[in-house]
Amino acid sequence: MNSQYFPRTAVVLFALLAFIFFIFSPAQAFAQGAGVGIVPAVIDPAKQFEPGDVAQFSIRVTNLTDGDMTYYLYKRDIVGVRDQGIPIFADSSSGTTGYELSDWITLPSDSIFIEAGKEIEVPFTMTVPQDVSPGAHFGSIAVTAEPPKLRESGAGIGYEVANIITIRIAGDAVDQARIRQFSTSKYIYGSTNVEFSARIENEGNTLISPTGPLEVINMFGERVAILTFNESKAGIFPKTSRSDGLRDFKVTWADESPGFGRYEAILSAVYGPEGKMNTISSTVTFWILPMNIITPALIVLGVLFLVIYVSVKMYVRRSMAVATSGVTRRLVRSRRQNEFPTLLVLISMLALGALFFIILLLIFA
């Protein structure tokens, strides 16, 4: 037997066994199969509640794994919102914001058992306290596969999904917002592919979802596009110790037709409860100068100016030559009088042609 054959075979077998162990290890299989869904993702009733009201809601929890699972339910408060509308959940170090509601929620059980691929409905009760402050209050029901002991010790797998619950309390609720910034990514574009950015500040004590039209108007006052601002109706959390009450939005205008000249964009967004809608608006201007139009125009103008320059220069040289040739002053004056109107007509025609060409570009571009 070859002395080198056995070591090579051993290495290959060891690598194969390691690969099989990695693929079929319990941790790796669990990570691939872990999953849970919760519906609805947002509970935001239009009704305004009074202190002492009791309401019934429910969520549907789905086991997305290929095995039977026990899930655990937790009530959580929301203390702010990150970029892209991702909520910030309260933890042990979070201070109170005055917008909490997790203590209002009563769950039927702290855990639920769901068979593989199945879905169950979980009802819960919302009891509004008597001393609640007016405005919007925010909380959540989280679903996780972590048992309570592992969650408290920090040794869990860290898998969790949660919804967002918003309850409005009647009273002196303040729905107020303003557009801090409305702009385009550039001032001059080469085509009709424009990105708008808006930063809106929530100055009230309720969750707002501003939405509305974004109109684009060309230099002739014609409306060339109507876009929908905040089509997903993403919300802006009020100001708290963990939230600055600001949110950035982006809208893109993409059109296949060519554009040219100065444009104005008008943003008009509405927010607030039904019957008490408020409006905020802002405008921004920008230019579209496509090079496939600008470049030929500049070339034509350059040629026209070059022709004018050469013509004037030739006229001056000819006049100087006539003046110094010893011909009589009367003859020189006569030639100048005959040549000057012709040159003036030529220059005027070239200038008018250039102006006409520019007007055509502006109208038909």
CSV table of C-alpha atoms in Angstrom, one decimal:
chain,number,residue,atom,x,y,z
A,1,MET,CA,0.0,0.0,0.0
A,2,ASN,CA,1.2,3.5,-0.8
A,3,SER,CA,2.4,5.3,2.3
A,4,GLN,CA,0.9,8.6,1.1
A,5,TYR,CA,-2.5,7.1,0.4
A,6,PHE,CA,-3.7,6.6,4.0
A,7,PRO,CA,-2.9,10.2,5.2
A,8,ARG,CA,-4.7,11.7,2.2
A,9,THR,CA,-7.7,9.4,2.7
A,10,ALA,CA,-7.9,10.3,6.4
A,11,VAL,CA,-7.9,14.0,5.6
A,12,VAL,CA,-10.7,13.6,3.1
A,13,LEU,CA,-12.8,11.5,5.5
A,14,PHE,CA,-12.3,14.0,8.3
A,15,ALA,CA,-13.4,16.9,6.1
A,16,LEU,CA,-16.4,15.0,4.9
A,17,LEU,CA,-17.5,14.2,8.5
A,18,ALA,CA,-17.0,17.8,9.6
A,19,PHE,CA,-19.1,19.0,6.7
A,20,ILE,CA,-21.9,16.5,7.6
A,21,PHE,CA,-21.8,17.5,11.3
A,22,PHE,CA,-22.1,21.2,10.4
A,23,ILE,CA,-25.1,20.6,8.1
A,24,PHE,CA,-27.0,18.4,10.4
A,25,SER,CA,-26.1,19.9,13.7
A,26,PRO,CA,-29.2,20.8,15.9
A,27,ALA,CA,-28.3,24.5,16.1
A,28,GLN,CA,-28.0,24.9,12.3
A,29,ALA,CA,-31.3,23.0,11.7
A,30,PHE,CA,-33.1,25.1,14.3
A,31,ALA,CA,-31.9,28.4,12.8
A,32,GLN,CA,-33.1,27.3,9.3
A,33,GLY,CA,-36.5,26.3,10.6
A,34,ALA,CA,-37.1,29.0,13.1
A,35,GLY,CA,-40.0,31.4,12.3
A,36,VAL,CA,-43.2,32.9,13.5
A,37,GLY,CA,-45.7,35.4,12.0
A,38,ILE,CA,-48.1,37.8,13.6
A,39,VAL,CA,-51.1,39.5,11.9
A,40,PRO,CA,-52.1,42.3,11.9
A,41,ALA,CA,-48.7,44.1,12.0
A,42,VAL,CA,-50.4,47.3,13.0
A,43,ILE,CA,-53.5,47.8,15.2
A,44,ASP,CA,-54.7,51.4,14.8
A,45,PRO,CA,-58.4,51.8,15.3
A,46,ALA,CA,-60.0,55.0,14.0
A,47,LYS,CA,-62.1,55.4,17.2
A,48,GLN,CA,-61.0,57.7,20.0
A,49,PHE,CA,-61.3,56.0,23.4
A,50,GLU,CA,-62.5,57.6,26.7
A,51,PRO,CA,-60.9,56.9,30.1
A,52,GLY,CA,-62.4,53.7,31.5
A,53,ASP,CA,-63.3,52.2,28.1
A,54,VAL,CA,-62.7,48.5,27.5
A,55,ALA,CA,-62.1,47.1,24.0
A,56,GLN,CA,-61.5,43.7,22.6
A,57,PHE,CA,-58.9,42.9,20.0
A,58,SER,CA,-57.1,39.9,18.6
A,59,ILE,CA,-54.0,38.8,16.8
A,60,ARG,CA,-53.3,35.7,14.6
A,61,VAL,CA,-50.0,33.9,15.3
A,62,THR,CA,-48.6,31.5,12.7
A,63,ASN,CA,-46.0,28.7,13.2
A,64,LEU,CA,-43.7,29.0,10.2
A,65,THR,CA,-41.4,26.1,11.2
A,66,ASP,CA,-41.6,22.5,10.2
A,67,GLY,CA,-42.2,21.3,13.8
A,68,ASP,CA,-44.6,21.9,16.7
A,69,MET,CA,-43.6,25.0,18.7
A,70,THR,CA,-44.5,26.7,22.0
A,71,TYR,CA,-44.3,30.5,21.7
A,72,TYR,CA,-44.3,33.1,24.5
A,73,LEU,CA,-46.2,36.4,24.6
A,74,TYR,CA,-44.9,39.6,26.0
A,75,LYS,CA,-46.3,43.1,26.3
A,76,ARG,CA,-44.0,45.9,25.4
A,77,ASP,CA,-44.1,49.7,25.2
A,78,ILE,CA,-42.8,51.7,22.3
A,79,VAL,CA,-40.7,54.8,23.1
A,80,GLY,CA,-39.7,56.0,19.7
A,81,VAL,CA,-39.1,55.3,16.0
A,82,ARG,CA,-35.9,54.8,14.2
A,83,ASP,CA,-35.2,55.4,10.5
A,84,GLN,CA,-37.5,53.6,8.1
A,85,GLY,CA,-40.2,53.6,10.8
A,86,ILE,CA,-38.7,50.8,12.9
A,87,PRO,CA,-40.1,51.1,16.4
A,88,ILE,CA,-37.8,51.4,19.5
A,89,PHE,CA,-39.1,49.2,22.3
A,90,ALA,CA,-38.8,50.1,25.9
A,91,ASP,CA,-36.3,48.2,28.1
A,92,SER,CA,-35.4,48.3,31.8
A,93,SER,CA,-33.3,51.4,31.3
A,94,SER,CA,-36.0,53.4,29.4
A,95,GLY,CA,-37.7,56.2,31.1
A,96,THR,CA,-41.4,56.9,30.9
A,97,THR,CA,-42.7,58.9,27.9
A,98,GLY,CA,-46.3,59.4,28.9
A,99,TYR,CA,-47.4,57.4,25.7
A,100,GLU,CA,-47.2,53.9,27.2
A,101,LEU,CA,-50.1,51.4,27.0
A,102,SER,CA,-48.6,47.9,27.8
A,103,ASP,CA,-50.2,47.9,31.2
A,104,TRP,CA,-53.6,48.3,29.6
A,105,ILE,CA,-53.3,44.9,27.8
A,106,THR,CA,-54.6,41.7,29.3
A,107,LEU,CA,-53.6,38.5,27.6
A,108,PRO,CA,-55.4,35.1,28.1
A,109,SER,CA,-52.1,33.3,28.5
A,110,ASP,CA,-48.3,33.9,28.5
A,111,SER,CA,-47.6,31.1,26.1
A,112,ILE,CA,-49.3,29.3,23.2
A,113,PHE,CA,-48.7,25.9,21.5
A,114,ILE,CA,-49.0,25.8,17.7
A,115,GLU,CA,-48.6,22.8,15.5
A,116,ALA,CA,-46.2,23.0,12.5
A,117,GLY,CA,-47.6,25.3,9.8
A,118,LYS,CA,-50.8,26.1,11.8
A,119,GLU,CA,-52.3,29.4,12.9
A,120,ILE,CA,-54.3,30.3,16.0
A,121,GLU,CA,-56.1,33.4,17.1
A,122,VAL,CA,-55.2,35.1,20.4
A,123,PRO,CA,-57.8,37.5,21.8
A,124,PHE,CA,-56.8,40.2,24.3
A,125,THR,CA,-58.5,43.0,26.2
A,126,MET,CA,-57.6,46.7,26.3
A,127,THR,CA,-58.7,48.5,29.4
A,128,VAL,CA,-58.1,52.3,29.4
A,129,PRO,CA,-57.2,53.7,32.8
A,130,GLN,CA,-59.2,56.5,34.4
A,131,ASP,CA,-56.2,58.9,34.8
A,132,VAL,CA,-54.9,58.5,31.2
A,133,SER,CA,-53.6,61.5,29.4
A,134,PRO,CA,-55.1,62.5,26.0
A,135,GLY,CA,-53.4,61.9,22.8
A,136,ALA,CA,-51.9,58.7,21.2
A,137,HIS,CA,-50.5,55.8,23.2
A,138,PHE,CA,-48.2,53.1,21.8
A,139,GLY,CA,-47.4,49.5,22.7
A,140,SER,CA,-46.9,46.1,21.3
A,141,ILE,CA,-47.4,42.4,21.7
A,142,ALA,CA,-44.3,40.4,21.0
A,143,VAL,CA,-44.1,36.7,20.1
A,144,THR,CA,-40.9,34.7,20.7
A,145,ALA,CA,-39.6,31.2,21.1
A,146,GLU,CA,-37.6,32.1,24.2
A,147,PRO,CA,-38.8,30.7,27.5
A,148,PRO,CA,-39.1,33.4,30.2
A,149,LYS,CA,-36.0,32.1,32.1
A,150,LEU,CA,-33.8,32.2,29.0
A,151,ARG,CA,-35.1,35.7,28.2
A,152,GLU,CA,-34.3,37.0,31.6
A,153,SER,CA,-30.9,35.5,31.7
A,154,GLY,CA,-30.0,36.8,28.2
A,155,ALA,CA,-29.1,33.2,27.0
A,156,GLY,CA,-32.0,33.0,24.5
A,157,ILE,CA,-31.8,32.7,20.8
A,158,GLY,CA,-33.0,36.3,20.3
A,159,TYR,CA,-35.8,35.5,17.8
A,160,GLU,CA,-38.8,37.8,18.2
A,161,VAL,CA,-41.6,39.4,16.2
A,162,ALA,CA,-44.0,42.1,17.3
A,163,ASN,CA,-46.8,44.3,16.1
A,164,ILE,CA,-47.6,47.9,16.8
A,165,ILE,CA,-50.7,49.1,18.7
A,166,THR,CA,-51.8,52.7,18.7
A,167,ILE,CA,-54.7,53.9,20.8
A,168,ARG,CA,-56.0,57.5,20.7
A,169,ILE,CA,-57.5,59.0,23.9
A,170,ALA,CA,-60.1,61.7,23.5
A,171,GLY,CA,-59.2,65.1,25.0
A,172,ASP,CA,-56.7,67.8,24.2
A,173,ALA,CA,-54.9,65.8,21.6
A,174,VAL,CA,-52.6,67.9,19.5
A,175,ASP,CA,-52.2,67.1,15.8
A,176,GLN,CA,-49.5,69.4,14.5
A,177,ALA,CA,-46.6,69.0,12.1
A,178,ARG,CA,-44.4,71.0,9.7
A,179,ILE,CA,-42.1,70.3,6.8
A,180,ARG,CA,-38.6,71.0,8.0
A,181,GLN,CA,-37.0,70.4,4.6
A,182,PHE,CA,-38.2,69.7,1.0
A,183,SER,CA,-35.5,69.5,-1.6
A,184,THR,CA,-34.1,67.6,-4.5
A,185,SER,CA,-30.8,65.6,-4.5
A,186,LYS,CA,-29.4,68.0,-7.2
A,187,TYR,CA,-30.3,71.4,-8.6
A,188,ILE,CA,-29.7,70.5,-12.3
A,189,TYR,CA,-30.6,67.1,-13.8
A,190,GLY,CA,-29.8,65.7,-17.2
A,191,SER,CA,-33.1,63.7,-17.5
A,192,THR,CA,-36.5,63.3,-15.9
A,193,ASN,CA,-35.2,61.1,-13.1
A,194,VAL,CA,-35.5,63.3,-10.0
A,195,GLU,CA,-35.3,62.3,-6.4
A,196,PHE,CA,-37.3,64.4,-3.8
A,197,SER,CA,-36.5,64.4,-0.1
A,198,ALA,CA,-38.8,65.6,2.7
A,199,ARG,CA,-38.2,65.9,6.4
A,200,ILE,CA,-41.3,66.2,8.5
A,201,GLU,CA,-41.4,67.1,12.2
A,202,ASN,CA,-44.2,65.9,14.5
A,203,GLU,CA,-44.9,68.8,16.9
A,204,GLY,CA,-48.0,67.2,18.5
A,205,ASN,CA,-48.7,64.4,20.9
A,206,THR,CA,-50.3,61.9,18.4
A,207,LEU,CA,-48.9,59.5,15.8
A,208,ILE,CA,-49.4,61.1,12.4
A,209,SER,CA,-49.1,59.7,8.8
A,210,PRO,CA,-48.9,62.6,6.4
A,211,THR,CA,-49.8,61.7,2.8
A,212,GLY,CA,-50.9,63.5,-0.3
A,213,PRO,CA,-50.0,64.6,-3.8
A,214,LEU,CA,-46.6,65.8,-5.0
A,215,GLU,CA,-47.1,67.8,-8.2
A,216,VAL,CA,-44.5,68.6,-10.8
A,217,ILE,CA,-45.0,71.8,-13.0
A,218,ASN,CA,-42.9,72.8,-15.9
A,219,MET,CA,-41.9,76.4,-16.9
A,220,PHE,CA,-45.1,76.9,-18.9
A,221,GLY,CA,-47.3,76.3,-15.9
A,222,GLU,CA,-48.4,72.8,-17.1
A,223,ARG,CA,-48.7,70.0,-14.6
A,224,VAL,CA,-46.5,67.1,-16.0
A,225,ALA,CA,-46.7,64.6,-13.1
A,226,ILE,CA,-48.6,63.8,-9.9
A,227,LEU,CA,-46.8,61.6,-7.4
A,228,THR,CA,-48.1,60.1,-4.2
A,229,PHE,CA,-46.2,61.2,-1.1
A,230,ASN,CA,-45.8,58.5,1.7
A,231,GLU,CA,-47.9,56.0,-0.2
A,232,SER,CA,-47.3,53.4,2.5
A,233,LYS,CA,-48.7,55.8,5.1
A,234,ALA,CA,-45.7,55.5,7.4
A,235,GLY,CA,-46.2,57.2,10.7
A,236,ILE,CA,-44.1,59.8,12.6
A,237,PHE,CA,-43.9,59.3,16.4
A,238,PRO,CA,-44.3,62.4,18.6
A,239,LYS,CA,-41.3,63.8,20.4
A,240,THR,CA,-40.1,61.9,23.5
A,241,SER,CA,-36.8,61.4,25.3
A,242,ARG,CA,-36.0,58.6,22.8
A,243,SER,CA,-37.5,60.2,19.6
A,244,ASP,CA,-36.9,63.6,18.0
A,245,GLY,CA,-40.2,63.5,16.2
A,246,LEU,CA,-38.5,63.7,12.8
A,247,ARG,CA,-38.8,61.4,9.8
A,248,ASP,CA,-37.3,61.5,6.3
A,249,PHE,CA,-39.2,60.5,3.2
A,250,LYS,CA,-38.1,60.0,-0.4
A,251,VAL,CA,-40.1,60.1,-3.6
A,252,THR,CA,-38.7,59.6,-7.1
A,253,TRP,CA,-40.1,61.0,-10.4
A,254,ALA,CA,-39.1,58.9,-13.4
A,255,ASP,CA,-40.5,59.7,-16.8
A,256,GLU,CA,-39.6,58.4,-20.2
A,257,SER,CA,-40.5,61.7,-22.0
A,258,PRO,CA,-37.7,64.3,-22.3
A,259,GLY,CA,-37.7,67.4,-20.1
A,260,PHE,CA,-36.2,70.8,-20.5
A,261,GLY,CA,-36.1,74.0,-18.5
A,262,ARG,CA,-37.1,75.1,-15.1
A,263,TYR,CA,-39.5,72.9,-13.0
A,264,GLU,CA,-41.4,73.4,-9.7
A,265,ALA,CA,-42.5,70.7,-7.3
A,266,ILE,CA,-45.3,71.3,-4.9
A,267,LEU,CA,-45.8,68.9,-1.9
A,268,SER,CA,-49.2,69.0,-0.2
A,269,ALA,CA,-49.7,66.5,2.6
A,270,VAL,CA,-52.6,66.0,4.9
A,271,TYR,CA,-52.7,64.3,8.3
A,272,GLY,CA,-54.9,63.9,11.4
A,273,PRO,CA,-58.1,62.1,12.2
A,274,GLU,CA,-61.1,62.0,9.9
A,275,GLY,CA,-63.0,65.3,9.9
A,276,LYS,CA,-60.0,67.2,11.4
A,277,MET,CA,-57.4,66.9,8.7
A,278,ASN,CA,-54.5,69.4,8.6
A,279,THR,CA,-52.5,70.3,5.6
A,280,ILE,CA,-48.8,71.1,5.2
A,281,SER,CA,-47.1,72.2,2.0
A,282,SER,CA,-43.8,73.2,0.5
A,283,THR,CA,-42.2,73.9,-2.9
A,284,VAL,CA,-38.8,73.4,-4.5
A,285,THR,CA,-37.5,74.3,-7.9
A,286,PHE,CA,-35.0,72.5,-10.1
A,287,TRP,CA,-33.8,72.4,-13.7
A,288,ILE,CA,-33.6,69.7,-16.4
A,289,LEU,CA,-31.0,70.3,-19.1
A,290,PRO,CA,-30.5,67.2,-21.2
A,291,MET,CA,-27.1,67.1,-22.9
A,292,ASN,CA,-28.6,65.6,-26.0
A,293,ILE,CA,-30.4,68.9,-26.6
A,294,ILE,CA,-27.9,71.3,-25.0
A,295,THR,CA,-24.9,70.0,-26.9
A,296,PRO,CA,-26.3,70.5,-30.4
A,297,ALA,CA,-27.6,74.0,-29.4
A,298,LEU,CA,-24.2,75.0,-28.1
A,299,ILE,CA,-22.5,73.8,-31.3
A,300,VAL,CA,-24.9,75.7,-33.5
A,301,LEU,CA,-24.5,78.9,-31.4
A,302,GLY,CA,-20.7,78.5,-31.5
A,303,VAL,CA,-20.8,78.2,-35.3
A,304,LEU,CA,-23.0,81.3,-35.6
A,305,PHE,CA,-20.8,83.4,-33.4
A,306,LEU,CA,-17.7,82.2,-35.3
A,307,VAL,CA,-19.3,83.2,-38.6
A,308,ILE,CA,-20.2,86.6,-37.2
A,309,TYR,CA,-16.7,87.1,-35.8
A,310,VAL,CA,-15.0,86.1,-39.1
A,311,SER,CA,-17.4,88.3,-41.1
A,312,VAL,CA,-16.7,91.4,-39.0
A,313,LYS,CA,-13.0,90.8,-39.0
A,314,MET,CA,-13.0,90.5,-42.8
A,315,TYR,CA,-15.0,93.6,-43.1
A,316,VAL,CA,-12.6,95.6,-41.0
A,317,ARG,CA,-9.6,94.3,-42.9
A,318,ARG,CA,-11.2,95.2,-46.3
A,319,SER,CA,-12.1,98.7,-45.0
A,320,MET,CA,-8.5,99.2,-43.8
A,321,ALA,CA,-7.1,98.0,-47.1
A,322,VAL,CA,-9.3,100.4,-49.1
A,323,ALA,CA,-8.5,103.3,-46.8
A,324,THR,CA,-4.7,102.8,-47.3
A,325,SER,CA,-4.7,102.0,-51.0
A,326,GLY,CA,-4.4,105.6,-52.1
A,327,VAL,CA,-8.0,105.7,-53.4
A,328,THR,CA,-9.9,108.8,-53.0
A,329,ARG,CA,-11.9,109.4,-49.8
A,330,ARG,CA,-15.1,109.6,-51.9
A,331,LEU,CA,-14.5,106.1,-53.3
A,332,VAL,CA,-13.7,104.7,-49.9
A,333,ARG,CA,-16.9,106.3,-48.4
A,334,SER,CA,-19.0,104.9,-51.3
A,335,ARG,CA,-17.7,101.4,-50.8
A,336,ARG,CA,-18.2,101.5,-47.1
A,337,GLN,CA,-21.8,102.7,-47.5
A,338,ASN,CA,-22.5,99.8,-50.0
A,339,GLU,CA,-20.8,97.1,-47.9
A,340,PHE,CA,-22.1,98.0,-44.4
A,341,PRO,CA,-25.8,97.4,-45.0
A,342,THR,CA,-25.1,94.0,-46.6
A,343,LEU,CA,-23.0,93.0,-43.6
A,344,LEU,CA,-25.5,94.3,-41.1
A,345,VAL,CA,-28.3,92.3,-42.8
A,346,LEU,CA,-26.1,89.1,-42.7
A,347,ILE,CA,-25.4,89.5,-39.0
A,348,SER,CA,-29.0,90.3,-38.2
A,349,MET,CA,-30.1,87.2,-40.1
A,350,LEU,CA,-27.7,85.0,-38.2
A,351,ALA,CA,-28.7,86.4,-34.8
A,352,LEU,CA,-32.4,85.9,-35.6
A,353,GLY,CA,-31.7,82.4,-36.8
A,354,ALA,CA,-29.9,81.6,-33.5
A,355,LEU,CA,-32.7,83.1,-31.5
A,356,PHE,CA,-35.3,81.2,-33.5
A,357,PHE,CA,-33.4,78.0,-33.0
A,358,ILE,CA,-33.3,78.5,-29.2
A,359,ILE,CA,-37.0,79.2,-29.1
A,360,LEU,CA,-37.7,76.0,-31.0
A,361,LEU,CA,-35.6,74.0,-28.5
A,362,LEU,CA,-37.5,75.5,-25.6
A,363,ILE,CA,-40.9,74.9,-27.1
A,364,PHE,CA,-40.5,71.4,-28.5
A,365,ALA,CA,-37.9,69.8,-26.2
